Short mmCIF file of C-alpha atoms and ligand atoms in Angstrom, two decimals:
data_model
loop_
_atom_site.label_atom_id
_atom_site.label_comp_id
_atom_site.label_asym_id
_atom_site.label_seq_id
_atom_site.Cartn_x
_atom_site.Cartn_y
_atom_site.Cartn_z
CA MET A 1130 -70.09 -20.35 25.19
CA GLN A 1131 -70.22 -19.16 21.95
CA LEU A 1132 -67.28 -16.88 22.16
CA PHE A 1133 -67.06 -14.13 19.97
CA GLN A 1134 -64.40 -11.73 18.27
CA LEU A 1135 -64.91 -7.47 18.23
CA ILE A 1136 -62.46 -5.37 16.40
CA TYR A 1137 -62.77 -1.35 17.31
CA LYS A 1138 -61.57 1.07 16.46
CA SER A 1139 -61.71 4.58 18.68
CA LYS A 1140 -58.69 8.01 19.12
CA LYS A 1141 -57.17 9.07 21.72
CA GLN A 1142 -58.83 11.62 23.12
CA PRO A 1143 -56.11 15.19 23.08
CA SER A 1144 -56.60 15.82 27.32
CA PHE A 1145 -55.57 12.37 28.10
CA PRO A 1146 -51.26 11.75 28.35
CA VAL A 1147 -49.65 9.91 26.41
CA GLU A 1148 -47.66 8.76 29.43
CA ASN A 1149 -50.42 6.77 31.23
CA LEU A 1150 -50.45 4.47 27.88
CA SER A 1151 -49.19 1.40 30.16
CA LYS A 1152 -50.49 2.05 33.22
CA PHE A 1153 -53.72 2.61 31.23
CA THR A 1154 -53.55 -0.98 29.56
CA GLU A 1155 -52.74 -2.82 33.25
CA THR A 1156 -55.38 -2.01 34.73
CA ILE A 1157 -57.27 -2.49 31.89
CA ARG A 1158 -55.33 -5.71 31.84
CA LYS A 1159 -56.76 -6.92 34.66
CA ARG A 1160 -60.63 -5.54 34.39
CA ASN A 1161 -60.84 -7.75 30.90
CA LYS A 1162 -59.64 -10.71 32.35
CA ALA A 1163 -61.66 -11.00 35.30
CA ARG A 1164 -63.88 -10.76 32.52
CA GLY A 1165 -62.22 -13.35 30.14
CA ILE A 1166 -61.61 -10.97 27.74
CA THR A 1167 -58.36 -11.33 25.92
CA GLY A 1168 -57.05 -9.53 22.90
CA VAL A 1169 -54.95 -7.15 21.67
CA LEU A 1170 -54.54 -3.43 21.40
CA LEU A 1171 -52.74 -1.11 19.19
CA PHE A 1172 -52.13 2.29 19.52
CA ASP A 1173 -50.63 4.72 16.45
CA GLY A 1174 -50.35 7.57 18.92
CA GLN A 1175 -53.18 9.12 17.38
CA TYR A 1176 -55.48 5.73 17.52
CA PHE A 1177 -55.99 2.63 19.21
CA LEU A 1178 -57.39 -0.22 17.38
CA GLN A 1179 -58.66 -2.85 19.47
CA VAL A 1180 -58.70 -6.88 19.09
CA LEU A 1181 -61.43 -8.58 21.64
CA GLU A 1182 -62.28 -12.00 22.34
CA GLY A 1183 -65.04 -12.92 24.69
CA THR A 1184 -68.38 -13.49 25.65
CA ASP A 1185 -71.18 -11.50 24.17
CA LYS A 1186 -72.65 -10.49 27.15
CA SER A 1187 -68.83 -9.92 28.24
CA LEU A 1188 -68.54 -7.76 25.24
CA THR A 1189 -71.35 -6.08 24.49
CA GLN A 1190 -71.15 -5.28 28.07
CA LEU A 1191 -67.02 -3.84 27.80
CA ILE A 1192 -68.26 -1.66 24.28
CA SER A 1193 -70.87 0.17 26.62
CA GLU A 1194 -68.11 1.13 28.91
CA ILE A 1195 -65.92 2.43 26.33
CA GLU A 1196 -68.90 4.08 24.66
CA THR A 1197 -68.62 6.62 28.32
CA ASP A 1198 -65.26 6.79 28.40
CA LYS A 1199 -63.61 10.09 28.17
CA ARG A 1200 -60.15 9.37 26.95
CA HIS A 1201 -61.15 7.63 23.71
CA ASP A 1202 -63.43 9.44 20.38
CA GLU A 1203 -64.56 7.88 17.83
CA ILE A 1204 -66.05 4.70 18.91
CA THR A 1205 -65.84 2.62 15.37
CA ILE A 1206 -66.99 -1.18 15.03
CA ILE A 1207 -64.91 -2.41 12.73
CA LEU A 1208 -65.86 -6.31 13.19
CA LYS A 1209 -68.40 -8.16 15.89
CA GLU A 1210 -68.37 -12.20 14.70
CA PRO A 1211 -69.43 -15.57 16.58
CA ILE A 1212 -65.07 -17.46 16.27
CA MET A 1213 -64.79 -21.21 17.36
CA GLN A 1214 -61.80 -20.37 19.83
CA ARG A 1215 -60.00 -17.87 20.65
CA GLU A 1216 -56.89 -16.51 18.62
CA HIS A 1217 -55.52 -14.16 20.80
CA PRO A 1218 -55.63 -16.32 24.50
CA ASN A 1219 -52.87 -15.14 25.87
CA TRP A 1220 -52.36 -11.97 25.44
CA GLY A 1221 -54.66 -10.43 28.02
CA MET A 1222 -54.62 -6.76 26.46
CA ARG A 1223 -50.86 -7.24 25.17
CA LEU A 1224 -50.01 -3.19 24.34
CA ILE A 1225 -48.34 -2.73 20.93
CA THR A 1226 -47.44 1.18 20.29
CA THR A 1227 -45.60 3.60 18.08
CA SER A 1228 -45.91 7.13 18.70
CA GLY A 1229 -44.06 8.65 16.44
CA SER A 1230 -43.59 6.93 12.84
CA LEU A 1231 -46.64 4.54 12.35
CA LEU A 1232 -44.76 1.71 9.96
CA ASN A 1233 -41.67 0.36 11.36
CA PRO A 1234 -42.57 -0.36 14.89
CA LEU A 1235 -45.08 -1.47 14.44
CA THR A 1236 -44.93 -3.20 11.48
CA GLU A 1237 -42.20 -5.68 13.32
CA GLU A 1238 -44.42 -6.40 16.09
CA ILE A 1239 -47.65 -7.09 13.20
CA ILE A 1240 -44.83 -9.22 12.48
CA SER A 1241 -44.42 -10.74 15.85
CA ILE A 1242 -47.94 -11.39 16.08
CA SER A 1243 -48.75 -13.90 12.80
CA ASN A 1244 -45.45 -15.39 14.27
CA HIS A 1245 -47.76 -16.12 16.59
CA LEU A 1246 -50.45 -17.45 14.57
CA LYS A 1247 -48.23 -19.45 12.59
CA ARG A 1248 -47.05 -21.23 16.32
CA LYS A 1249 -50.79 -21.45 17.80
CA ARG A 1250 -51.20 -23.46 14.44
CA HIS A 1251 -54.24 -20.06 13.62
CA ARG A 1252 -55.63 -19.13 10.21
CA THR A 1253 -52.18 -16.37 9.41
CA ASP A 1254 -55.24 -15.15 7.19
CA SER A 1255 -58.09 -14.46 10.13
CA LYS A 1256 -59.44 -11.62 9.56
CA SER A 1257 -58.17 -9.68 12.78
CA SER A 1258 -55.06 -10.22 11.03
CA LYS A 1259 -55.79 -7.81 8.22
CA ILE A 1260 -57.19 -5.89 9.88
CA ILE A 1261 -54.09 -4.85 12.43
CA GLN A 1262 -52.14 -4.59 9.05
CA ALA A 1263 -54.50 -2.32 7.75
CA PHE A 1264 -54.69 -0.47 10.09
CA SER A 1265 -50.55 -0.43 10.42
CA LYS A 1266 -50.40 0.86 7.31
CA GLY A 1267 -52.60 3.61 8.16
CA LEU A 1268 -55.80 2.22 6.35
CA TRP A 1269 -57.27 2.83 8.82
CA THR A 1270 -56.76 6.83 9.89
CA GLN A 1271 -56.11 8.63 6.30
CA ASN A 1272 -59.18 9.96 6.41
CA ASP A 1273 -59.25 11.88 9.58
CA HIS A 1274 -59.52 14.83 8.08
CA GLN A 1275 -60.41 16.27 11.47
CA GLY A 1276 -62.86 18.56 12.42
CA VAL A 1277 -65.17 20.23 9.11
CA ASP A 1278 -67.37 21.38 11.16
CA LYS A 1279 -70.50 23.39 10.64
CA GLN A 1280 -73.99 24.08 11.05
CA CYS A 1281 -76.57 24.91 9.33
CA ASN A 1282 -79.48 26.90 10.61
CA ASN A 1283 -79.64 28.34 7.80
CA LEU A 1284 -81.70 26.00 5.81
CA LEU A 1285 -83.58 25.30 8.33
CA GLY A 1286 -84.82 28.95 8.59
CA GLY A 1287 -85.53 29.41 5.32
CA LEU A 1288 -87.78 26.69 5.33
CA VAL A 1289 -91.36 27.00 5.51
CA LYS A 1290 -94.88 25.83 4.73
CA PRO A 1291 -97.25 27.57 2.46
CA PRO A 1292 -99.92 29.40 3.12
CA GLN A 1293 -102.20 27.25 0.94
CA ASN A 1294 -101.79 24.17 -0.46
CA VAL A 1295 -102.43 23.74 -3.98
CA LEU A 1296 -104.06 20.99 -4.49
CA SER A 1297 -104.41 17.63 -6.69
CA GLU A 1298 -107.45 15.85 -6.62
CA LYS A 1299 -106.30 12.56 -6.88
CA HIS A 1300 -102.50 12.33 -6.29
CA GLN A 1301 -100.66 15.11 -3.55
CA PHE A 1302 -97.19 15.10 -3.45
CA ALA A 1303 -94.27 15.91 -0.48
CA PHE A 1304 -91.39 18.29 -0.92
CA GLN A 1305 -87.99 17.13 0.53
CA PRO A 1306 -85.39 19.75 0.84
CA ILE A 1307 -81.73 17.97 -0.31
CA TYR A 1308 -79.21 20.84 1.10
CA ASP A 1309 -75.62 21.78 -0.15
CA ALA A 1310 -72.91 22.01 2.21
CA HIS A 1311 -70.86 23.85 0.26
CA LEU A 1312 -73.69 26.85 -0.87
CA ASP A 1313 -75.36 26.35 2.81
CA SER A 1314 -78.06 26.78 0.99
CA ILE A 1315 -81.67 23.83 -0.90
CA CYS A 1316 -80.40 23.59 -3.85
CA CYS A 1317 -83.58 21.03 -4.54
CA VAL A 1318 -85.76 19.79 -3.34
CA GLU A 1319 -87.49 16.16 -4.05
CA GLY A 1320 -91.02 15.44 -4.05
CA LEU A 1321 -92.10 12.62 -3.10
CA LEU A 1322 -95.40 11.36 -3.99
CA ARG A 1323 -98.47 10.62 -1.26
CA GLY A 1324 -102.26 10.33 -1.40
CA PRO A 1325 -105.35 13.17 -1.20
CA ASN A 1326 -104.47 12.87 3.08
CA GLY A 1327 -100.75 12.32 2.64
CA GLU A 1328 -100.97 8.42 1.80
CA SER A 1329 -97.29 7.34 2.04
CA PRO A 1330 -96.01 6.82 -1.94
CA ILE A 1331 -95.94 3.17 -0.31
CA SER A 1332 -99.09 1.78 0.50
CA MET A 1333 -100.56 3.11 -2.44
CA PHE A 1334 -98.14 1.55 -5.13
CA ALA A 1335 -98.80 -1.91 -2.89
CA ASN A 1336 -101.72 -3.58 -4.34
CA LEU A 1337 -101.85 -1.79 -7.58
CA PRO A 1338 -102.01 -4.33 -10.30
CA THR A 1339 -98.63 -3.70 -12.11
CA SER A 1340 -99.86 -1.08 -15.18
CA GLU A 1341 -102.08 0.56 -12.54
CA ARG A 1342 -99.05 1.92 -10.58
CA TYR A 1343 -97.09 2.88 -13.86
CA GLN A 1344 -99.96 4.68 -14.97
CA LEU A 1345 -100.48 6.25 -11.16
CA ASP A 1346 -96.77 6.98 -11.66
CA VAL A 1347 -97.33 9.14 -14.83
CA GLU A 1348 -100.06 10.85 -14.01
CA SER A 1349 -99.01 12.23 -10.21
CA LYS A 1350 -95.44 13.50 -12.22
CA TYR A 1351 -97.67 16.16 -13.99
CA SER A 1352 -99.59 16.60 -10.23
CA ALA A 1353 -96.13 17.77 -9.04
CA LEU A 1354 -94.67 19.97 -11.55
CA ASN A 1355 -98.21 21.79 -11.15
CA ILE A 1356 -96.99 22.39 -7.54
CA PHE A 1357 -93.64 23.03 -7.91
CA VAL A 1358 -94.10 25.94 -10.37
CA CYS A 1359 -95.92 27.37 -7.87
CA GLN A 1360 -93.26 27.93 -5.00
CA LYS A 1361 -91.28 30.67 -6.70
CA PHE A 1362 -88.37 28.34 -6.01
CA ASP A 1363 -85.60 28.47 -8.38
CA GLY A 1364 -83.31 25.20 -7.49
CA TYR A 1365 -83.59 21.62 -9.01
CA LEU A 1366 -87.31 19.08 -8.61
CA SER A 1367 -86.56 15.27 -8.48
CA LEU A 1368 -89.22 12.86 -8.83
CA ASN A 1369 -89.12 9.99 -8.58
CA LEU A 1370 -90.17 6.85 -11.37
CA LEU A 1371 -90.40 3.71 -11.41
CA PRO A 1372 -87.72 2.31 -14.88
CA GLY A 1373 -91.34 -0.11 -16.03
CA THR A 1374 -92.99 3.40 -15.63
CA LEU A 1375 -90.30 4.42 -17.98
CA ILE A 1376 -90.65 1.64 -20.36
CA GLU A 1377 -93.93 1.29 -20.77
CA HIS A 1378 -94.40 5.29 -21.52
CA PRO A 1379 -91.55 5.45 -23.46
CA LYS A 1380 -93.73 8.79 -23.92
CA LEU A 1381 -93.74 10.05 -20.83
CA VAL A 1382 -90.34 12.69 -20.86
CA THR A 1383 -92.06 13.80 -24.51
CA LYS A 1384 -94.70 14.52 -22.39
CA LEU A 1385 -93.43 16.29 -19.64
CA ILE A 1386 -91.04 18.36 -21.18
CA ALA A 1387 -94.24 19.67 -23.17
CA TYR A 1388 -95.65 20.16 -19.80
CA CYS A 1389 -93.42 21.64 -18.56
CA LYS A 1390 -92.90 24.98 -21.23
CA GLN A 1391 -97.12 25.28 -21.19
CA ILE A 1392 -96.66 25.69 -17.50
CA ASN A 1393 -93.34 27.73 -18.39
CA LEU A 1394 -90.97 25.06 -16.07
CA ASP A 1395 -87.65 24.90 -17.03
CA PRO A 1396 -87.23 21.44 -18.01
CA LYS A 1397 -83.62 21.80 -17.71
CA LYS A 1398 -84.51 21.71 -13.76
CA LEU A 1399 -85.47 19.06 -13.42
CA ILE A 1400 -83.99 15.48 -11.98
CA ILE A 1401 -85.13 12.05 -12.64
CA GLU A 1402 -84.30 9.60 -9.61
CA ILE A 1403 -85.01 6.06 -11.12
CA THR A 1404 -86.57 4.05 -8.23
CA GLU A 1405 -85.65 0.48 -8.62
CA GLN A 1406 -87.39 -2.24 -6.47
CA GLU A 1407 -87.57 -5.51 -9.65
CA ALA A 1408 -84.28 -6.57 -11.99
CA PHE A 1409 -84.31 -5.05 -15.26
CA GLU A 1410 -85.86 -7.41 -17.81
CA ASN A 1411 -84.14 -5.39 -20.46
CA ILE A 1412 -80.96 -2.99 -19.91
CA ASN A 1413 -80.72 -2.48 -23.45
CA ASP A 1414 -84.25 -0.57 -23.49
CA PHE A 1415 -83.92 1.19 -20.70
CA ILE A 1416 -80.34 2.45 -21.42
CA PHE A 1417 -81.85 3.46 -24.54
CA ILE A 1418 -85.14 5.24 -22.53
CA VAL A 1419 -83.03 7.21 -20.61
CA ASN A 1420 -80.00 7.95 -23.23
CA HIS A 1421 -83.59 10.29 -24.38
CA ILE A 1422 -83.76 12.01 -20.87
CA ARG A 1423 -80.07 12.52 -20.56
CA ALA A 1424 -80.63 14.38 -24.32
CA ALA A 1425 -83.36 16.55 -22.88
CA GLY A 1426 -80.85 18.59 -20.43
CA ILE A 1427 -83.00 16.18 -17.74
CA GLN A 1428 -80.24 14.42 -15.19
CA ILE A 1429 -80.53 11.52 -13.68
CA ALA A 1430 -79.87 10.25 -10.47
CA ILE A 1431 -80.10 6.44 -9.06
CA ASP A 1432 -81.44 6.29 -6.14
CA ASP A 1433 -81.17 4.15 -2.89
CA PHE A 1434 -78.29 3.31 -4.57
CA GLY A 1435 -76.42 0.24 -2.49
CA SER A 1436 -80.67 -1.56 -1.13
CA GLY A 1437 -81.90 -3.87 -3.81
CA TYR A 1438 -80.78 -4.14 -7.26
CA ALA A 1439 -79.53 -0.18 -7.39
CA GLY A 1440 -76.35 -1.82 -7.42
CA LEU A 1441 -72.84 -1.93 -9.42
CA SER A 1442 -73.98 -3.14 -13.17
CA LEU A 1443 -76.54 -0.26 -12.54
CA LEU A 1444 -74.15 2.42 -12.15
CA SER A 1445 -71.18 0.81 -14.34
CA GLN A 1446 -74.25 0.21 -16.97
CA LEU A 1447 -75.83 4.10 -16.37
CA GLN A 1448 -72.88 5.90 -15.08
CA PRO A 1449 -76.21 8.71 -14.03
CA HIS A 1450 -75.15 12.56 -13.21
CA LYS A 1451 -76.21 11.62 -8.95
CA LEU A 1452 -75.57 9.38 -6.72
CA LYS A 1453 -78.19 9.26 -3.41
CA ILE A 1454 -76.53 6.54 -1.45
CA ASP A 1455 -79.30 4.49 0.35
CA ARG A 1456 -80.06 5.35 4.19
CA ALA A 1457 -79.35 2.05 5.08
CA ILE A 1458 -75.33 2.68 5.03
CA ILE A 1459 -75.78 6.18 6.08
CA GLY A 1460 -77.46 5.50 9.98
CA ASP A 1461 -75.14 5.92 12.55
CA VAL A 1462 -71.97 5.64 9.99
CA HIS A 1463 -70.20 7.40 12.63
CA HIS A 1464 -69.89 4.37 14.72
CA SER A 1465 -69.97 1.35 11.53
CA GLY A 1466 -66.28 0.56 10.57
CA PRO A 1467 -68.61 -1.19 7.24
CA GLN A 1468 -70.05 1.52 6.23
CA GLN A 1469 -67.69 3.98 6.49
CA VAL A 1470 -65.08 1.67 4.27
CA ILE A 1471 -67.86 0.68 1.68
CA LEU A 1472 -68.53 4.96 1.60
CA GLU A 1473 -65.11 6.35 1.25
CA ALA A 1474 -65.01 3.56 -2.03
CA ILE A 1475 -68.00 4.89 -3.75
CA PHE A 1476 -67.51 8.38 -2.95
CA HIS A 1477 -63.83 7.68 -4.64
CA ILE A 1478 -65.62 5.61 -7.26
CA ALA A 1479 -68.29 8.74 -8.04
CA ASN A 1480 -65.69 11.11 -7.82
CA ARG A 1481 -63.32 9.59 -10.55
CA LEU A 1482 -66.65 9.02 -12.98
CA GLY A 1483 -67.83 12.74 -12.33
CA ILE A 1484 -70.72 11.66 -10.34
CA GLU A 1485 -72.08 13.61 -7.72
CA VAL A 1486 -73.14 12.17 -4.77
CA ILE A 1487 -76.50 12.74 -2.25
CA VAL A 1488 -76.34 10.71 1.06
CA GLU A 1489 -80.69 10.73 2.38
CA GLY A 1490 -81.80 9.53 5.90
CA VAL A 1491 -78.72 11.71 7.62
CA GLU A 1492 -81.23 11.92 11.06
CA LYS A 1493 -78.15 12.81 13.29
CA GLU A 1494 -75.33 15.39 13.60
CA GLU A 1495 -72.84 12.87 14.43
CA GLU A 1496 -73.66 11.88 10.78
CA PHE A 1497 -73.83 14.52 9.44
CA LYS A 1498 -70.02 15.36 10.22
CA TRP A 1499 -68.97 12.12 9.41
CA LEU A 1500 -69.59 13.23 5.87
CA LEU A 1501 -69.09 16.51 6.22
CA ASN A 1502 -65.72 15.34 6.57
CA LEU A 1503 -65.42 12.35 3.99
CA GLY A 1504 -66.48 15.56 1.51
CA ILE A 1505 -70.17 15.18 0.87
CA ARG A 1506 -71.29 18.04 -0.30
CA TYR A 1507 -75.49 17.49 -0.96
CA PHE A 1508 -77.65 15.94 2.23
CA GLN A 1509 -80.75 14.94 2.78
CA GLY A 1510 -82.72 13.31 5.54
CA TYR A 1511 -84.75 14.03 9.51
CA TYR A 1512 -81.72 15.76 10.66
CA PHE A 1513 -81.94 18.90 7.96
CA ALA A 1514 -85.83 18.69 7.26
CA LYS A 1515 -88.93 16.42 7.59
CA PRO A 1516 -91.31 16.00 3.49
CA ILE A 1517 -93.20 18.63 3.70
CA PHE A 1518 -97.28 17.92 2.79
CA GLY A 1519 -98.80 19.58 0.29
CA GLY A 1520 -95.57 22.21 -0.99
CA PHE A 1521 -93.04 24.15 0.34
CA SER A 1522 -91.21 27.63 0.44
CA ILE A 1523 -88.00 28.09 0.35
CA ASP A 1524 -85.87 31.71 1.64
CA ASN A 1525 -81.92 30.79 0.69
CA SER A 1526 -80.99 34.78 1.45
CA ASN A 1527 -80.95 34.61 4.95
P1 C2E B 315 -87.54 7.95 -1.89
O1 C2E B 315 -87.50 8.13 -3.20
O2 C2E B 315 -85.90 6.92 -1.39
O3 C2E B 315 -87.77 8.73 -0.89
C1 C2E B 315 -87.14 8.82 1.23
C2 C2E B 315 -87.96 8.43 1.91
O4 C2E B 315 -87.42 8.37 2.76
C3 C2E B 315 -89.07 8.96 1.50
O5 C2E B 315 -90.33 7.98 2.51
C4 C2E B 315 -88.63 9.74 2.95
O6 C2E B 315 -89.56 10.73 3.53
C5 C2E B 315 -87.67 9.26 3.85
N1 C2E B 315 -86.87 10.23 4.83
C6 C2E B 315 -85.74 11.24 4.17
N2 C2E B 315 -85.69 11.51 5.57
C7 C2E B 315 -85.88 10.47 5.81
C8 C2E B 315 -84.74 9.91 7.60
O7 C2E B 315 -83.92 11.02 7.55
N3 C2E B 315 -85.11 9.66 7.92
C9 C2E B 315 -85.96 8.11 7.50
N4 C2E B 315 -85.75 7.33 8.78
N5 C2E B 315 -85.73 8.80 6.57
C10 C2E B 315 -86.52 9.58 5.41
P2 C2E B 315 -91.38 8.73 1.22
O8 C2E B 315 -91.98 10.01 0.29
O9 C2E B 315 -92.19 7.32 2.33
O10 C2E B 315 -91.38 7.81 0.00
C11 C2E B 315 -90.61 6.56 -0.10
C12 C2E B 315 -91.26 5.89 -1.57
O11 C2E B 315 -91.12 5.75 -1.81
C13 C2E B 315 -89.90 6.10 -2.22
O12 C2E B 315 -87.97 6.03 -1.79
C14 C2E B 315 -89.60 6.57 -3.56
O13 C2E B 315 -89.30 5.24 -3.49
C15 C2E B 315 -90.77 5.96 -3.59
N6 C2E B 315 -91.74 6.84 -3.80
C16 C2E B 315 -92.42 8.73 -3.56
N7 C2E B 315 -92.73 9.20 -4.56
C17 C2E B 315 -92.62 8.59 -6.17
C18 C2E B 315 -93.16 8.71 -7.21
O14 C2E B 315 -93.87 9.33 -7.12
N8 C2E B 315 -93.16 8.07 -7.66
C19 C2E B 315 -92.39 6.46 -7.95
N9 C2E B 315 -92.41 5.19 -9.03
N10 C2E B 315 -92.17 6.53 -6.45
C20 C2E B 315 -92.24 7.25 -5.41
MN1 MN B 316 -86.40 9.26 -4.18
MN1 MN B 317 -83.84 6.99 -1.66
#
């Protein structure tokens, strides 16, 4: 039977008395033993870290029970992977606690775990022992900002469909707001390309040969600007462009700026999102064009950061004004240890480089709250508003 190791972190509910812990451990030890689950439970006075070893089925069942257990909160899965043999075979849920200071008593116990693993001739550099050590150093709990709580009712109340659409025959746009949690208002809208009947950009781009794809990308931007100026919104307009479009049409930005003047729109209100799906052929040519955009006062965002080619090397070479973090790293972040540490690191990098972080694809209140606690200010996603086809109207005043 294939064995798995599962490591999760959770927070003790304030109503769960610490004095009951040994009784609690005894009960779960018996329950787990009956199911063939072994492991270690660490408790630092506030947080639990639990290493579990057993079959996939038994662990999946256990986790679904823990999720409804009123004694834990903020269940975060850090690791789940197949293992060759048990690392903690005899410890049918050994409890290691320290109620006051985190480091000292726990460190001794952790040395004892390491020694135990050594004696058993297991690899002492196993992931579980490293995660246990990270927990004992407080690395898994240092970002507990506790309870920034916020609603964003204003935003939803302020969003209404316009009485009439500004239509273009060929290209339509849907607009999705970006929410500024500090000011509790909409600071920006992203223009998302649509066909005349609401067709998705993916399907519009899909069957076009490359040069026509770039042509569509270029032409559609004028429609986006036309619709945007009719909305009387004083925030930013964010537009997507393929890097290939900018390289093939190097005069595009100059033309767009000229067009902005014509329709009486301040080009400084524009943000260009670099939406990349292919590797760059020549990054230096591209940076040259991007610098030209910056010089015109237009801000640059890297879109879908963390997916495809929008990775660390693009970030270091481009140093954009904004990073839009791909929704793959956002979905269910409140339950995922890897997503949490990755986001914490990206946020740290961005802060040090003076780059604003926008999170995309926020769909749930729990995701919003976790991200808000991390310190994120700008949000986009269905939780706030879906893209609005044909135009929008925003009243930030209520
Ligand atoms: P994107 O720029 O990352 O835009 C966000 C996409 O995610 C949009 O899909 C939006 O509807 C969707 N979205 C927003 N919030 C949520 C959410 O909470 N959950 C989920 N599941 N999805 C959410 P859309 O409009 O289909 O656009 C897809 C992609 O097409 C865009 O991704 C962008 O890469 C590209 N695109 C859109 N307009 C243009 C354009 O004018 N030019 C270029 N080159 N690409 C464009
Ligand atoms: Mn985008
Ligand atoms: Mn995106």
